[in-house]
C-alpha cells in the first residue's frame, strides 16, 4: 500500500476518508478516541502544504432520500467542532456531502486549511449495493480533490462509495492510522509469538463465530466469556438460566468446539458467574460458584474464579488479542470481570491488542494507563474481518499488496 506520507501534496487538495464515528451522548461527544486517532494524517498533510477535506460517516441516518436523512441527522457539526479544538485551527463544515456547498468550499480553500463534508450517510448511495449508484456519488466526492487518502480503518470492511469506489478515481494512498492498524493485525495473522491467547466476549456469538472458527487454527488458547459464553456452555449441556442464548448457533458452536479439540486448541469457558434476577443496572449481583446457572437467573459477568483462571491462562502469553467485554461492564455492579481481564492482559509482556468499539470503550472507562496495551484498534468489525482472513474492500481499493 502506498503511504500518504510519500505523496507529494503541496498545493493540492486531499480528500481524507476518516472514521470519526464517535459515540454521541445527548448531543455531546463521548469518547473522542477515533477523532484523535485521525489527527496524525491530517496534521501531516497540512504541514506539507495540502488543503484537507475530510469525509466521514456518523451514526445511522434514517430516511429514503437525502433530504429526509439530512433533516433527521446526525450532523457532523459536533465532530467538526471537536476536530477544530484538537487541531487548533478552524474546520469548515460543508452544508452537504458532495453537493454545491462542498464543491465551493473545496474550490476556494487554501493550503493548510481543513474542511469537513457533512455525514456521508446522508447520501443513500454511500451504502448502495448498486455499483452505478455508488459510482455516481464517488465521482462527486472525487471531484472535490486531487488526491485520496484512506485513513478510516473502522470502515474498511464496508464496500461503500467513499471507502471502496472513490479511491479508484484518484491517485490514492493509505493514512497513518490504517497503516498502523494493518501492521499490528498482520503480526497477529503471521507467526505470532506463542503462546497466543485470544479472549472473546461481547453479547452475541453470531457476531464472532467466523473469527473464532478462523482463530482455532492459529491461537493456542481461546478464553470465551461475555454473553456468547452461555451458548457455548449450553452446547456442553450446562444450564444457563435466563442468560442470553442463541439457540440457532448451538450446532455451529458444537462444531467449533470439536474442531478446537482436534487442533489441540484449549477452549476455556467460565467456571463461575455473576448473575441477577433481571438484566438491569440496579439488579442485585450474586455469585454462582459453578458453571451452571439456576433457572430464573441471568448471567451478567464472569465470576471471581473465572477471572483468576483467565489470569492464569494469560500469565505466560506472548501474544494476546482481546475482543468483546467479558461482562456488562457499562453497569458498575457487573464490571469486575472486565476489569480483571483487562488487568491480566495489561500485565502480559508481549504484543497485546484490543479490538472492538465496546472493548476499547471499556478500557477507557476503566481508566487504565494508555500504554497498558500495545495497540487499541479503532475498528471492531474491520479488525475482526481482517482476522477472519477476509479481504477488506477499503484496503483492496488502496492496493494492499505490501
Ligand atoms: P465489541 O464492540 O468490543 O466488539 P460487542 O459489541 O461484541 O463488543 O459486545 C459488547 C457488549 O456485550 C457490551 O455492551 C456488553 O454489555 C455486552 N455483554 C457482555 N457480557 C454480557 C452478558 N453476560 N450478557 C449480555 N450482554 C453482555
Ligand atoms: Mg460493539
Coordinates of C-alpha atoms and ligand atoms in Angstrom, one line a residue:
X1 CA 0.0 0.0 0.0
X2 CA 1.3 3.4 -0.9
X3 CA 1.8 5.6 2.2
X4 CA 0.1 9.0 2.4
X5 CA 3.4 10.4 3.8
X6 CA 5.1 9.6 0.5
X7 CA 2.6 11.5 -1.6
X8 CA 3.5 14.9 -3.0
X9 CA 0.7 17.1 -1.7
X10 CA 2.0 20.7 -1.7
X11 CA -0.7 22.9 -3.2
X12 CA -3.1 20.1 -3.7
X13 CA -6.5 19.3 -2.2
X14 CA -6.5 16.0 -0.4
X15 CA -9.8 14.1 0.3
X16 CA -9.2 12.1 3.6
X17 CA -11.8 9.4 4.3
X18 CA -11.6 9.2 8.1
X19 CA -13.5 7.3 10.7
X20 CA -15.0 9.9 13.0
X21 CA -17.9 7.8 14.2
X22 CA -17.7 8.6 17.9
X23 CA -20.5 8.0 20.4
X24 CA -22.9 10.9 21.0
X25 CA -24.5 11.3 24.4
X26 CA -27.3 13.8 24.4
X27 CA -25.7 15.7 21.6
X28 CA -22.3 15.8 23.3
X29 CA -19.3 13.7 22.1
X30 CA -18.5 10.9 24.5
X31 CA -15.2 9.1 23.8
X32 CA -13.3 11.1 21.1
X33 CA -10.7 8.4 20.5
X34 CA -11.5 8.0 16.8
X35 CA -11.1 11.7 16.2
X36 CA -7.8 11.8 18.0
X37 CA -6.6 8.7 16.0
X38 CA -7.3 10.6 12.8
X39 CA -5.2 13.6 13.7
X40 CA -1.7 12.4 12.7
X41 CA -2.5 12.0 9.0
X42 CA -4.5 15.3 8.8
X43 CA -1.7 17.2 10.5
X44 CA 1.0 15.7 8.3
X45 CA -0.9 16.6 5.1
X46 CA -1.5 20.2 6.4
X47 CA 2.1 20.6 7.4
X48 CA 3.2 19.6 4.0
X49 CA 1.1 22.2 2.3
X50 CA -2.1 20.4 1.4
X51 CA -5.7 21.6 1.7
X52 CA -7.5 18.8 3.5
X53 CA -11.2 18.0 3.0
X54 CA -12.4 15.2 5.3
X55 CA -15.2 12.8 4.5
X56 CA -16.7 10.6 7.2
X57 CA -19.9 8.8 8.3
X58 CA -21.7 9.4 11.5
X59 CA -24.4 7.2 13.2
X60 CA -27.2 5.7 11.1
X61 CA -29.3 8.4 9.4
X62 CA -32.8 7.3 8.6
X63 CA -34.9 8.1 5.6
X64 CA -35.4 7.2 1.9
X65 CA -33.6 10.2 0.4
X66 CA -31.0 12.8 1.1
X67 CA -33.4 15.5 2.3
X68 CA -35.1 13.2 4.9
X69 CA -31.7 12.0 6.2
X70 CA -30.1 15.4 6.4
X71 CA -33.2 16.7 8.2
X72 CA -33.1 13.8 10.7
X73 CA -29.3 13.9 11.3
X74 CA -27.0 13.3 13.0
X75 CA -25.0 16.2 11.6
X76 CA -21.2 16.1 11.9
X77 CA -21.3 19.6 13.5
X78 CA -20.2 18.5 17.0
X79 CA -17.4 16.4 15.4
X80 CA -16.3 19.4 13.3
X81 CA -16.1 21.4 16.5
X82 CA -14.1 18.8 18.4
X83 CA -11.8 18.3 15.4
X84 CA -11.2 22.1 15.3
X85 CA -10.4 22.1 19.0
X86 CA -7.9 19.2 18.7
X87 CA -6.2 20.6 15.6
X88 CA -6.1 24.1 17.0
X89 CA -7.5 25.6 13.8
X90 CA -10.9 26.2 12.2
X91 CA -12.7 23.4 10.4
X92 CA -15.3 24.5 7.9
X93 CA -18.3 22.2 7.8
X94 CA -19.9 21.9 4.4
X95 CA -23.7 22.1 4.2
X96 CA -23.8 18.9 2.2
X97 CA -21.8 15.8 1.4
X98 CA -20.6 16.4 -2.1
X99 CA -23.0 19.0 -3.4
X100 CA -22.8 22.7 -4.2
X101 CA -21.6 23.7 -0.7
X102 CA -18.8 21.1 -0.5
X103 CA -17.8 21.9 -4.1
X104 CA -17.5 25.7 -3.4
X105 CA -15.5 25.1 -0.2
X106 CA -13.2 22.6 -1.9
X107 CA -12.6 25.0 -4.7
X108 CA -11.8 28.0 -2.6
X109 CA -9.9 26.5 0.3
X110 CA -6.2 27.1 0.5
X111 CA -3.1 25.3 1.7
X112 CA -3.1 24.4 5.4
X113 CA -6.9 24.7 5.6
X114 CA -9.3 22.0 6.8
X115 CA -12.9 21.3 5.8
X116 CA -15.3 18.5 6.6
X117 CA -18.1 17.2 4.4
X118 CA -21.4 16.5 6.0
X119 CA -22.3 13.0 7.2
X120 CA -21.6 10.9 4.1
X121 CA -24.5 8.5 5.0
X122 CA -26.9 11.4 4.3
X123 CA -26.4 10.1 0.7
X124 CA -28.3 6.8 0.4
X125 CA -25.8 6.0 -2.4
X126 CA -23.0 5.6 0.1
X127 CA -24.2 2.2 1.2
X128 CA -25.9 1.1 -2.0
X129 CA -25.4 -2.4 -3.4
X130 CA -25.6 -1.0 -6.9
X131 CA -22.2 -0.2 -8.4
X132 CA -23.5 2.5 -10.6
X133 CA -25.4 4.3 -7.8
X134 CA -22.3 4.3 -5.6
X135 CA -20.2 5.3 -8.6
X136 CA -22.2 8.5 -9.1
X137 CA -21.5 9.6 -5.5
X138 CA -17.9 8.5 -5.7
X139 CA -17.5 10.7 -8.8
X140 CA -18.9 13.7 -7.0
X141 CA -16.6 13.1 -4.0
X142 CA -13.5 12.6 -6.2
X143 CA -14.3 15.9 -8.0
X144 CA -13.7 17.7 -4.7
X145 CA -10.0 16.8 -4.6
X146 CA -6.7 16.0 -6.4
X147 CA -5.7 13.1 -4.2
X148 CA -7.5 10.5 -2.0
X149 CA -6.1 9.3 1.4
X150 CA -7.9 6.3 3.0
X151 CA -7.5 6.5 6.8
X152 CA -10.8 5.4 8.1
X153 CA -9.8 1.9 9.4
X154 CA -13.1 1.3 11.2
X155 CA -15.0 1.5 7.8
X156 CA -12.5 -0.5 5.7
X157 CA -14.7 -3.6 5.8
X158 CA -17.5 -1.8 4.0
X159 CA -18.0 -1.7 0.3
X160 CA -19.2 1.8 0.4
X161 CA -18.8 4.6 -2.1
X162 CA -16.4 6.8 0.0
X163 CA -14.4 3.8 1.1
X164 CA -14.3 1.5 -2.0
X165 CA -15.2 3.4 -5.1
X166 CA -13.8 6.9 -4.6
X167 CA -10.1 5.8 -4.2
X168 CA -10.3 4.2 -7.7
X169 CA -11.0 7.6 -9.2
X170 CA -8.0 9.5 -7.8
X171 CA -4.3 8.9 -7.0
X172 CA -4.6 7.2 -3.6
X173 CA -2.7 6.2 -0.5
X174 CA -3.2 4.8 3.0
X175 CA -3.1 7.1 6.0
X176 CA -1.0 6.5 9.1
X177 CA -3.9 5.1 11.2
X178 CA -4.7 2.5 8.6
X179 CA -1.0 1.5 8.2
X180 CA -0.6 1.2 11.9
X181 CA -3.7 -1.0 12.3
X182 CA -2.7 -3.2 9.4
X183 CA 0.8 -3.6 10.7
X184 CA -0.5 -4.9 14.0
X185 CA -3.1 -7.2 12.6
X186 CA -0.6 -8.6 10.2
X187 CA 1.6 -9.5 13.3
X188 CA -1.4 -11.4 14.7
X189 CA -2.0 -13.3 11.5
X190 CA 1.5 -14.2 10.5
X191 CA 3.7 -16.1 13.0
X192 CA 2.5 -14.6 16.3
X193 CA 4.8 -15.3 19.3
X194 CA 3.5 -18.1 21.4
X195 CA 1.6 -18.8 23.5
X196 CA -1.0 -16.8 21.5
X197 CA -4.1 -16.3 23.6
X198 CA -7.4 -14.9 22.3
X199 CA -10.0 -13.5 24.7
X200 CA -13.5 -13.2 23.3
X201 CA -16.6 -11.7 24.9
X202 CA -19.4 -9.4 23.9
X203 CA -23.1 -10.0 23.5
X204 CA -23.6 -12.3 20.6
X205 CA -21.9 -15.4 19.5
X206 CA -23.2 -14.9 15.9
X207 CA -21.0 -11.8 15.6
X208 CA -17.9 -13.6 16.4
X209 CA -18.3 -17.2 15.2
X210 CA -16.5 -16.7 12.0
X211 CA -13.4 -15.2 13.7
X212 CA -13.5 -18.0 16.3
X213 CA -13.5 -20.6 13.5
X214 CA -10.5 -18.9 11.9
X215 CA -8.6 -18.5 15.1
X216 CA -9.0 -22.1 16.0
X217 CA -6.2 -22.9 13.6
X218 CA -3.9 -20.1 14.8
X219 CA -4.3 -19.4 18.6
X220 CA -3.1 -21.7 21.3
X221 CA -5.9 -20.8 23.8
X222 CA -9.4 -19.3 23.4
X223 CA -10.9 -17.8 26.5
X224 CA -14.6 -17.2 26.0
X225 CA -16.7 -15.0 28.2
X226 CA -19.5 -12.4 28.0
X227 CA -22.9 -13.1 26.6
X228 CA -21.6 -15.5 24.0
X229 CA -20.2 -17.9 26.6
X230 CA -23.7 -19.1 27.5
X231 CA -24.3 -20.5 24.1
X232 CA -21.0 -22.4 24.5
X233 CA -22.0 -23.6 27.9
X234 CA -25.4 -24.7 26.7
X235 CA -23.8 -26.6 23.9
X236 CA -21.8 -28.5 26.5
X237 CA -25.0 -29.4 28.3
X238 CA -24.8 -26.8 31.1
X239 CA -27.8 -24.9 32.5
X240 CA -27.8 -21.2 31.7
X241 CA -31.0 -19.9 33.4
X242 CA -32.3 -16.9 31.6
X243 CA -28.9 -15.8 30.2
X244 CA -28.8 -14.8 26.5
X245 CA -28.8 -17.9 24.3
X246 CA -28.5 -18.1 20.5
X247 CA -30.2 -21.4 20.1
X248 CA -29.7 -21.3 16.3
X249 CA -26.0 -21.2 16.8
X250 CA -25.7 -24.3 19.0
X251 CA -24.8 -26.6 16.1
X252 CA -22.0 -24.3 14.8
X253 CA -20.7 -23.8 18.3
X254 CA -20.5 -27.6 18.8
X255 CA -18.6 -27.9 15.6
X256 CA -16.1 -25.2 16.6
X257 CA -15.6 -26.9 20.0
X258 CA -14.9 -30.2 18.2
X259 CA -12.5 -28.5 15.7
X260 CA -10.7 -26.9 18.6
X261 CA -10.3 -30.2 20.3
X262 CA -8.9 -31.8 17.1
X263 CA -6.5 -28.9 16.6
X264 CA -5.3 -29.1 20.2
X265 CA -6.5 -25.6 20.9
X266 CA -7.5 -25.1 24.5
X267 CA -11.0 -23.5 24.9
X268 CA -11.6 -22.1 28.3
X269 CA -15.2 -21.2 29.4
X270 CA -16.5 -19.6 32.6
X271 CA -16.4 -21.8 35.6
X272 CA -18.5 -19.4 37.7
X273 CA -20.7 -16.4 37.1
X274 CA -22.1 -13.1 38.5
X275 CA -25.9 -13.3 38.0
X276 CA -29.0 -11.3 38.9
X277 CA -32.8 -11.7 38.8
X278 CA -33.1 -9.4 35.9
X279 CA -31.0 -7.7 33.2
X280 CA -30.7 -4.2 34.7
X281 CA -28.1 -1.8 36.0
X282 CA -29.6 -1.8 39.5
X283 CA -30.2 -5.5 39.8
X284 CA -28.6 -7.2 42.8
X285 CA -25.4 -9.1 41.8
X286 CA -24.9 -12.6 43.1
X287 CA -22.0 -15.0 42.5
X288 CA -22.9 -18.5 41.3
X289 CA -20.0 -20.7 42.2
X290 CA -20.2 -23.3 39.3
X291 CA -20.6 -23.3 35.6
X292 CA -24.4 -23.9 35.8
X293 CA -26.8 -21.0 36.2
X294 CA -30.1 -21.7 38.1
X295 CA -33.5 -21.1 36.5
X296 CA -34.7 -17.5 36.8
X297 CA -31.2 -16.1 37.0
X298 CA -29.4 -14.1 34.2
X299 CA -25.6 -14.1 33.8
X300 CA -24.1 -10.6 33.6
X301 CA -20.5 -11.2 34.3
X302 CA -17.8 -13.8 34.8
X303 CA -17.3 -14.8 38.5
X304 CA -14.1 -14.4 40.6
X305 CA -12.9 -17.9 40.0
X306 CA -13.2 -17.4 36.2
X307 CA -11.2 -14.1 36.5
X308 CA -8.5 -16.0 38.3
X309 CA -8.5 -18.8 35.8
X310 CA -8.3 -16.4 32.8
X311 CA -5.4 -14.5 34.5
X312 CA -3.6 -17.8 34.9
X313 CA -4.2 -18.7 31.3
X314 CA -2.9 -15.3 30.2
X315 CA 0.2 -15.2 32.5
X316 CA 2.6 -16.8 30.1
X317 CA 1.1 -15.4 26.9
X318 CA 3.4 -13.7 24.4
X319 CA 0.6 -12.5 22.1
X320 CA -2.9 -11.6 23.1
X321 CA -5.9 -10.5 21.1
X322 CA -8.9 -9.3 23.1
X323 CA -12.3 -8.6 21.6
X324 CA -15.6 -8.2 23.5
X325 CA -16.1 -7.3 27.2
X326 CA -16.5 -10.4 29.4
X327 CA -19.4 -8.8 31.3
X328 CA -21.9 -6.0 31.1
X329 CA -19.1 -3.5 32.1
X330 CA -21.4 -0.5 31.4
X331 CA -23.0 -1.3 34.8
X332 CA -20.6 -1.0 37.7
X333 CA -22.0 -4.0 39.6
X334 CA -21.1 -6.2 36.6
X335 CA -17.8 -4.7 35.6
X336 CA -15.4 -6.7 37.8
X337 CA -14.8 -9.4 35.2
X338 CA -13.9 -6.9 32.5
X339 CA -11.6 -5.0 34.9
X340 CA -9.9 -8.3 35.9
X341 CA -9.4 -9.5 32.4
X342 CA -8.1 -6.1 31.2
X343 CA -5.7 -6.0 34.1
X344 CA -4.4 -9.5 33.4
X345 CA -3.9 -8.6 29.7
X346 CA -2.1 -5.4 30.6
X347 CA 0.3 -7.4 32.7
X348 CA 1.4 -9.5 29.7
X349 CA 4.8 -8.6 28.3
X350 CA 4.4 -9.2 24.6
X351 CA 2.0 -8.0 21.9
X352 CA -1.4 -7.1 23.4
X353 CA -4.1 -5.9 21.0
X354 CA -7.6 -4.8 21.9
X355 CA -10.2 -4.7 19.1
X356 CA -13.8 -3.7 19.2
X357 CA -15.7 -0.4 19.9
X358 CA -17.1 -1.5 23.2
X359 CA -13.9 -3.2 24.3
X360 CA -12.0 0.0 23.6
X361 CA -14.7 2.0 25.5
X362 CA -14.3 -0.4 28.4
X363 CA -10.6 0.1 28.5
X364 CA -11.0 3.9 28.6
X365 CA -13.9 3.6 31.2
X366 CA -11.6 1.6 33.4
X367 CA -9.0 4.3 33.3
X368 CA -6.1 2.0 32.5
X369 CA -3.0 3.8 31.5
X370 CA -2.9 4.4 27.7
X371 CA 0.3 2.2 27.4
X372 CA -1.4 -0.8 29.2
X373 CA -1.8 -2.4 25.8
X374 CA 0.4 -2.5 22.7
X375 CA -2.5 -1.4 20.5
X376 CA -6.1 -0.5 20.8
X377 CA -7.8 -0.8 17.5
X378 CA -10.3 1.8 16.3
X379 CA -12.1 -0.8 14.2
X380 CA -14.3 -3.6 15.7
X381 CA -15.8 -5.2 12.6
X382 CA -12.9 -4.3 10.4
X383 CA -10.3 -5.9 12.7
X384 CA -12.4 -9.0 13.2
X385 CA -12.9 -9.4 9.4
X386 CA -9.2 -9.0 8.9
X387 CA -8.5 -11.7 11.4
X388 CA -11.1 -13.9 9.8
X389 CA -8.8 -13.8 6.7
X390 CA -11.3 -11.8 4.6
X391 CA -10.2 -9.2 2.2
X392 CA -11.3 -5.7 3.3
X393 CA -12.8 -3.8 0.4
X394 CA -11.3 -0.5 1.5
X395 CA -7.8 -2.0 1.8
X396 CA -8.2 -3.7 -1.6
X397 CA -9.1 -0.4 -3.2
X398 CA -6.0 1.2 -1.7
X399 CA -3.9 -1.7 -3.0
X400 CA -3.0 -3.9 -0.1
X401 CA 0.0 -5.6 -1.7
X402 CA 2.8 -4.9 0.6
Ligands
LIG1 P1 -17.1 -5.0 20.8 O1 -17.8 -3.8 20.4 O2 -15.9 -4.7 21.7 O3 -16.8 -5.9 19.6 P2 -19.5 -6.4 21.4 O4 -20.2 -5.3 20.6 O5 -19.4 -7.7 20.8 O6 -18.1 -5.8 21.7 O7 -20.2 -6.6 22.8 C1 -20.3 -5.6 23.7 C2 -21.5 -5.8 24.6 O8 -21.5 -7.1 25.2 C3 -21.4 -4.8 25.8 O9 -22.4 -3.8 25.6 C4 -21.7 -5.7 27.0 O10 -22.7 -5.1 27.9 C5 -22.3 -7.0 26.3 N1 -22.2 -8.1 27.2 C6 -21.1 -8.5 27.9 N2 -21.4 -9.6 28.7 C7 -22.7 -9.8 28.6 C8 -23.6 -10.7 29.2 N3 -23.2 -11.6 30.1 N4 -24.9 -10.6 28.8 C9 -25.3 -9.7 27.8 N5 -24.5 -8.8 27.3 C10 -23.2 -8.9 27.6
LIG2 MG1 -19.8 -3.4 19.8

